[in-house]
Short mmCIF file of C-alpha atoms in Angstrom, two decimals:
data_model
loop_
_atom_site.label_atom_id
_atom_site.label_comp_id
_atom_site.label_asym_id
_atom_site.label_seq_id
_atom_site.Cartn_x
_atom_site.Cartn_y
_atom_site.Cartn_z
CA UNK U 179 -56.79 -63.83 49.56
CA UNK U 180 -56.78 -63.75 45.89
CA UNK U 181 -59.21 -61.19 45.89
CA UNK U 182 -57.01 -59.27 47.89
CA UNK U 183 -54.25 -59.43 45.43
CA UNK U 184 -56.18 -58.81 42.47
CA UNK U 185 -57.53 -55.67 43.82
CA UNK U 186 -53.44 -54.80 44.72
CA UNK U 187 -52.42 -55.70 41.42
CA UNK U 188 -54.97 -53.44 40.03
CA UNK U 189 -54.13 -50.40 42.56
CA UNK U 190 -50.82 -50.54 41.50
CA UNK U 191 -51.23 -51.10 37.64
CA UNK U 192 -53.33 -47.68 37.70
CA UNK U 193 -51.04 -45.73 39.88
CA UNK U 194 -48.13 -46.77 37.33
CA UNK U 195 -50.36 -46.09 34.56
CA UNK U 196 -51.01 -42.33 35.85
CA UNK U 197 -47.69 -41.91 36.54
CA UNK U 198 -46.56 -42.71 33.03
CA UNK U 199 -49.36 -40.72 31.37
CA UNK U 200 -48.26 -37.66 34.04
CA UNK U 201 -44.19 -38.64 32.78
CA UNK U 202 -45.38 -38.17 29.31
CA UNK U 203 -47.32 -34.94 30.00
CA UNK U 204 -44.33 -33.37 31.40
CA UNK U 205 -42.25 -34.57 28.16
CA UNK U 206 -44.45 -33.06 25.72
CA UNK U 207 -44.42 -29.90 27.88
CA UNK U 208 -40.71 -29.64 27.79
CA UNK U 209 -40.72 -30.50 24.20
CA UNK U 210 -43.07 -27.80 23.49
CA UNK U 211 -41.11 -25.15 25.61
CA UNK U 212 -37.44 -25.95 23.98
CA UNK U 213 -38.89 -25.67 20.85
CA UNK U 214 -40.58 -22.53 21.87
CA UNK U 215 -37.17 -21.16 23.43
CA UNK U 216 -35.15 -22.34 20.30
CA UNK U 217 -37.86 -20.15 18.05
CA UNK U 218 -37.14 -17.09 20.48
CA UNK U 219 -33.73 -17.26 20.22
CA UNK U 220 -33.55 -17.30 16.27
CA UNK U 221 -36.09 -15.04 16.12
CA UNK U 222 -33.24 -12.84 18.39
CA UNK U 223 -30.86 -13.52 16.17
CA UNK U 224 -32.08 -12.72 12.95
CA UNK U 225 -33.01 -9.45 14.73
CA UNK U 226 -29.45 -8.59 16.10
CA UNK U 227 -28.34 -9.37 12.14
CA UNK U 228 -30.97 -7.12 10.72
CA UNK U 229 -29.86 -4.47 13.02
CA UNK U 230 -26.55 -4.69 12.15
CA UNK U 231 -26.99 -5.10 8.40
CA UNK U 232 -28.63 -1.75 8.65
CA UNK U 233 -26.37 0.23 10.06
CA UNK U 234 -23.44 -0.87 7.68
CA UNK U 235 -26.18 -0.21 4.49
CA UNK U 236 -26.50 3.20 6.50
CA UNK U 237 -23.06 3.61 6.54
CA UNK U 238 -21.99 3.28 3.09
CA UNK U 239 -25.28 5.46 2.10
CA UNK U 240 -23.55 7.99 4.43
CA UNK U 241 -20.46 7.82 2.86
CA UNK U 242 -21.83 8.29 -0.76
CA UNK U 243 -23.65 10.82 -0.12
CA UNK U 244 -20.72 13.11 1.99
CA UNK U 245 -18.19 11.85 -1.00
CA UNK U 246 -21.04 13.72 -3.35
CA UNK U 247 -21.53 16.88 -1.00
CA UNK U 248 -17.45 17.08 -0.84
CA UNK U 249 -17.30 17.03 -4.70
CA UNK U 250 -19.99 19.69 -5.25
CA UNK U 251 -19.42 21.57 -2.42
CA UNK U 252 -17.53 25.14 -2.37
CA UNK U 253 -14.65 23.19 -0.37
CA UNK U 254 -14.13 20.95 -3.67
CA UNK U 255 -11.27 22.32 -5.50
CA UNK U 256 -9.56 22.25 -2.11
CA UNK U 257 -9.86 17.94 -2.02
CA UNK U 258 -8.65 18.19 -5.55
CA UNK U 259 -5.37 19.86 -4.95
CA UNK U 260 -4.86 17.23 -2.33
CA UNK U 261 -4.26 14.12 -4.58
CA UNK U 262 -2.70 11.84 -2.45
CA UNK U 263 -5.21 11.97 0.40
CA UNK U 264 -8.17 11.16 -1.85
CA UNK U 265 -6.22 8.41 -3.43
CA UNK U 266 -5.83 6.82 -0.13
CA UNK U 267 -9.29 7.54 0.99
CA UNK U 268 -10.11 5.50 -2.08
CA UNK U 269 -7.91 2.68 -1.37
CA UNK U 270 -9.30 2.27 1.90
CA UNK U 271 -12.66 2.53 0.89
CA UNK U 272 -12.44 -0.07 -1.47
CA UNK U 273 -10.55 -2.44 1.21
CA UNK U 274 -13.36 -2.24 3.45
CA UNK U 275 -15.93 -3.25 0.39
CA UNK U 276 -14.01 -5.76 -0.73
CA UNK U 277 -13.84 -7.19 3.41
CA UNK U 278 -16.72 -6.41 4.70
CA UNK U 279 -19.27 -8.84 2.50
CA UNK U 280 -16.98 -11.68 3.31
CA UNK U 281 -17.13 -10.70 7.29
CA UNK U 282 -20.56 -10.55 7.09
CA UNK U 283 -20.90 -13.93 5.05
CA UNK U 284 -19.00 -15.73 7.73
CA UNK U 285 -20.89 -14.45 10.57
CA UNK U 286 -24.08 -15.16 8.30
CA UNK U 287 -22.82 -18.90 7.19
CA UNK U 288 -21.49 -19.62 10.76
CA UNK U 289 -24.99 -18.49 12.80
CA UNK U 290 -26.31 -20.93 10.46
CA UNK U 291 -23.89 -23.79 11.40
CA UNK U 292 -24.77 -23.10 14.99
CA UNK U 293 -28.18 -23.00 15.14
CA UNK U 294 -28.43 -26.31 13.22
CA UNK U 295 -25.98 -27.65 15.73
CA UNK U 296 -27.72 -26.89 18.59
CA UNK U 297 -31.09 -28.23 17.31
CA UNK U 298 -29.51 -31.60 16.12
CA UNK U 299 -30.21 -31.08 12.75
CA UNK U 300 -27.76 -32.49 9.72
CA UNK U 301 -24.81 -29.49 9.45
CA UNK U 302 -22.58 -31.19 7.16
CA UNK U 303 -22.91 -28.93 4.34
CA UNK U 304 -23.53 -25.68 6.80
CA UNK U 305 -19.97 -27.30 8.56
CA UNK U 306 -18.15 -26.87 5.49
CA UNK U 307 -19.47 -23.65 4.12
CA UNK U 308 -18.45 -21.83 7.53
CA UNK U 309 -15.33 -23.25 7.29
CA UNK U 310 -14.56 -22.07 3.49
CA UNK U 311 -16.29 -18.46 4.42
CA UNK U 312 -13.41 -18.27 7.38
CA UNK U 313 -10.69 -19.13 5.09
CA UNK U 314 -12.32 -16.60 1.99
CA UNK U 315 -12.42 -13.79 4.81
CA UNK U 316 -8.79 -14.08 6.30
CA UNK U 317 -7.34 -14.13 2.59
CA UNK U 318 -9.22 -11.22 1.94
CA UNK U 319 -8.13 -9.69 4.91
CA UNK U 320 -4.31 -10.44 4.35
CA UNK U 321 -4.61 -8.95 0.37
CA UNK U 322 -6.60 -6.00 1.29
CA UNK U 323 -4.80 -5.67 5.10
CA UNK U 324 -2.08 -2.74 3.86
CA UNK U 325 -5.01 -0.35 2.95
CA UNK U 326 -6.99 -0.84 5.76
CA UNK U 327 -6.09 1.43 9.52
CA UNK U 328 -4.98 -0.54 12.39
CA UNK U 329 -7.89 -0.42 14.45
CA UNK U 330 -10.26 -1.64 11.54
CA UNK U 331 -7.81 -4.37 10.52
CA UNK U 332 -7.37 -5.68 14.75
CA UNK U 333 -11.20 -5.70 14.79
CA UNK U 334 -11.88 -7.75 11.62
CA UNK U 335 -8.65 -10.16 12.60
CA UNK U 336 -10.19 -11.10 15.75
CA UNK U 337 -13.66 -11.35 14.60
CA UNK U 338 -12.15 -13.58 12.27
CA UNK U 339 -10.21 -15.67 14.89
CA UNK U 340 -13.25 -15.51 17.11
CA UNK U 341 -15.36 -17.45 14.39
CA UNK U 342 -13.34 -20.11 13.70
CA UNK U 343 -12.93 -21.06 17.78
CA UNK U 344 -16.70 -21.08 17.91
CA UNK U 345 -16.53 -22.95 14.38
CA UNK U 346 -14.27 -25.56 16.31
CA UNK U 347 -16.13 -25.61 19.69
CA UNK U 348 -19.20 -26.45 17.54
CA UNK U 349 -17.40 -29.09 15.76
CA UNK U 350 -16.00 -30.83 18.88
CA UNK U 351 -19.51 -30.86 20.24
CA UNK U 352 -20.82 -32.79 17.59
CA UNK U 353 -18.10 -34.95 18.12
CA UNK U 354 -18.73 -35.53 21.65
CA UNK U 355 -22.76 -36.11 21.30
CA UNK U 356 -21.86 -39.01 19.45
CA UNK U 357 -20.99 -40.65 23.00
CA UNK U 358 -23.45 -39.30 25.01
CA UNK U 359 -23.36 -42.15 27.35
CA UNK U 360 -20.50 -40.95 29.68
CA UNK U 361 -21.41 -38.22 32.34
CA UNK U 362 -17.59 -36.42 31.63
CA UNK U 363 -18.81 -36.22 27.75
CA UNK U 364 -22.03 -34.57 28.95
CA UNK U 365 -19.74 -31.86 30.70
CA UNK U 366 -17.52 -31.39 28.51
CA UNK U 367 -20.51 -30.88 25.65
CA UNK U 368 -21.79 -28.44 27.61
CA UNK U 369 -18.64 -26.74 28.37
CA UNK U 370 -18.20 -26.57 24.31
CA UNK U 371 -22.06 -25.46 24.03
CA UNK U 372 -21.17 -22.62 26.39
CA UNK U 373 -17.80 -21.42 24.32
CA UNK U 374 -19.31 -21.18 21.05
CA UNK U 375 -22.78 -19.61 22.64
CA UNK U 376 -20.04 -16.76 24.74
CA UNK U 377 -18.09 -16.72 20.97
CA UNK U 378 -20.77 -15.95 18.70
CA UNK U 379 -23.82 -14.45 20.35
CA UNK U 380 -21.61 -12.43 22.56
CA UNK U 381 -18.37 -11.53 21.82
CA UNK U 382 -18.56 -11.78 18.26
CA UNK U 383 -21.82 -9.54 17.66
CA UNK U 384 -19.96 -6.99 19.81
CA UNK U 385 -17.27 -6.80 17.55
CA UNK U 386 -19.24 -6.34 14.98
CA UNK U 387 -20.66 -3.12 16.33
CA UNK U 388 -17.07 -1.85 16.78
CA UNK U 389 -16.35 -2.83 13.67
CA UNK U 390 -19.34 -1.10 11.73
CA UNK U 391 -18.38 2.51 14.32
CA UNK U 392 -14.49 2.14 13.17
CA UNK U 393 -15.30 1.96 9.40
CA UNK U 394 -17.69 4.98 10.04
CA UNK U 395 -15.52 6.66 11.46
CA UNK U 396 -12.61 6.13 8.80
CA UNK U 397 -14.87 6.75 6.28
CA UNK U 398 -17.10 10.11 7.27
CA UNK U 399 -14.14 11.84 8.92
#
């Protein structure tokens, strides 16, 4: 009888010991496939901000390049007797460099932020330079705001606004991982994950796009 149940003892002590090796297997897996996923996705993201960093360097190549044409061109003399127009073509020009690097910081700065969010990684520092490249932009954006067109000036204010509520959804889930014992806190954290994801990967890179076609357009008409 004791044989019996040291031969069951033993049965079960290697069917819990395969088990666990087969429980760790399947961690290290996952661990190797979020990591993998979480490589992807920056990898997509520095991509996306390469893109658009292109097009705006394209944009204000474009525009140097037409201002030059215009000024040697036959049609010159004709800008020149038109004053006014070139001195607000200039004005607006120089709003949209003065905006523009700030836009581009905060989207830059607040990428950042996220990423280290979503990895779990210290984002003190990355926290707090977001935040001071949102308020830099939207004072900016107020000083420079009479010289830029309407549509240019709606895109950058809610780009703006649409930075800061992923800034905040970000910030609330770090808040909420701190108790990640309660079942409504893991909802809620990914509810927040999901806002600033829709915020910044989505939404936000979109209106980028419109923004860099509505300076164009200003600019090169």
């Amino acid at each position: 009888m004791d044989m019996d149940y040291l031969f069951d003892f033993l049965a079960t002590t290697q069917l819990t010991f395969f088990i666990a090796i087969a429980a760790l297997v399947v961690a290290i897996v996952a661990l190797f496939s979020a990591s993998a996923a979480r490589r992807a996705a920056r990898r997509a993201a520095a991509e996306q901000s390469d893109t658009v960093k292109q097009r705006v360097e394209s944009l204000w190549h474009d525009m140097d390049e037409i201002r030059v044409s215009q000024f040697n061109g036959p049609d010159s003399t004709k800008a020149g007797r038109n004053p006014i127009a070139s001195e607000q073509f200039s004005a607006e020009k120089a709003a949209y460099e003065a905006i523009w690097p700030l836009v581009w910081l905060l989207h830059d700065k607040l990428g950042m932020f996220l990423r280290s969010v979503e990895s779990d990684e210290p984002a003190g520092e990355l926290r707090l330079e977001a935040r001071k490249a949102a308020l830099d932009a939207r004072s900016t954006l107020n000083r420079v705001r009479p010289f830029c067109h309407d549509d240019v000036d709606g895109l950058i204010t809610q780009l703006i606004d649409n930075h800061i509520k992923a800034h905040l959804a970000a910030c609330h889930f770090m808040d909420l991982r701190k108790d990640s014992l309660s079942s409504n806190t893991s909802h809620e954290r990914e509810v927040q994950k999901e806002k600033f994801h829709t915020l910044y990967e989505g939404q936000s890179r979109e209106l980028l796009n419109q923004l860099v076609g509505a300076i164009r357009r200003r600019m090169l008409r």
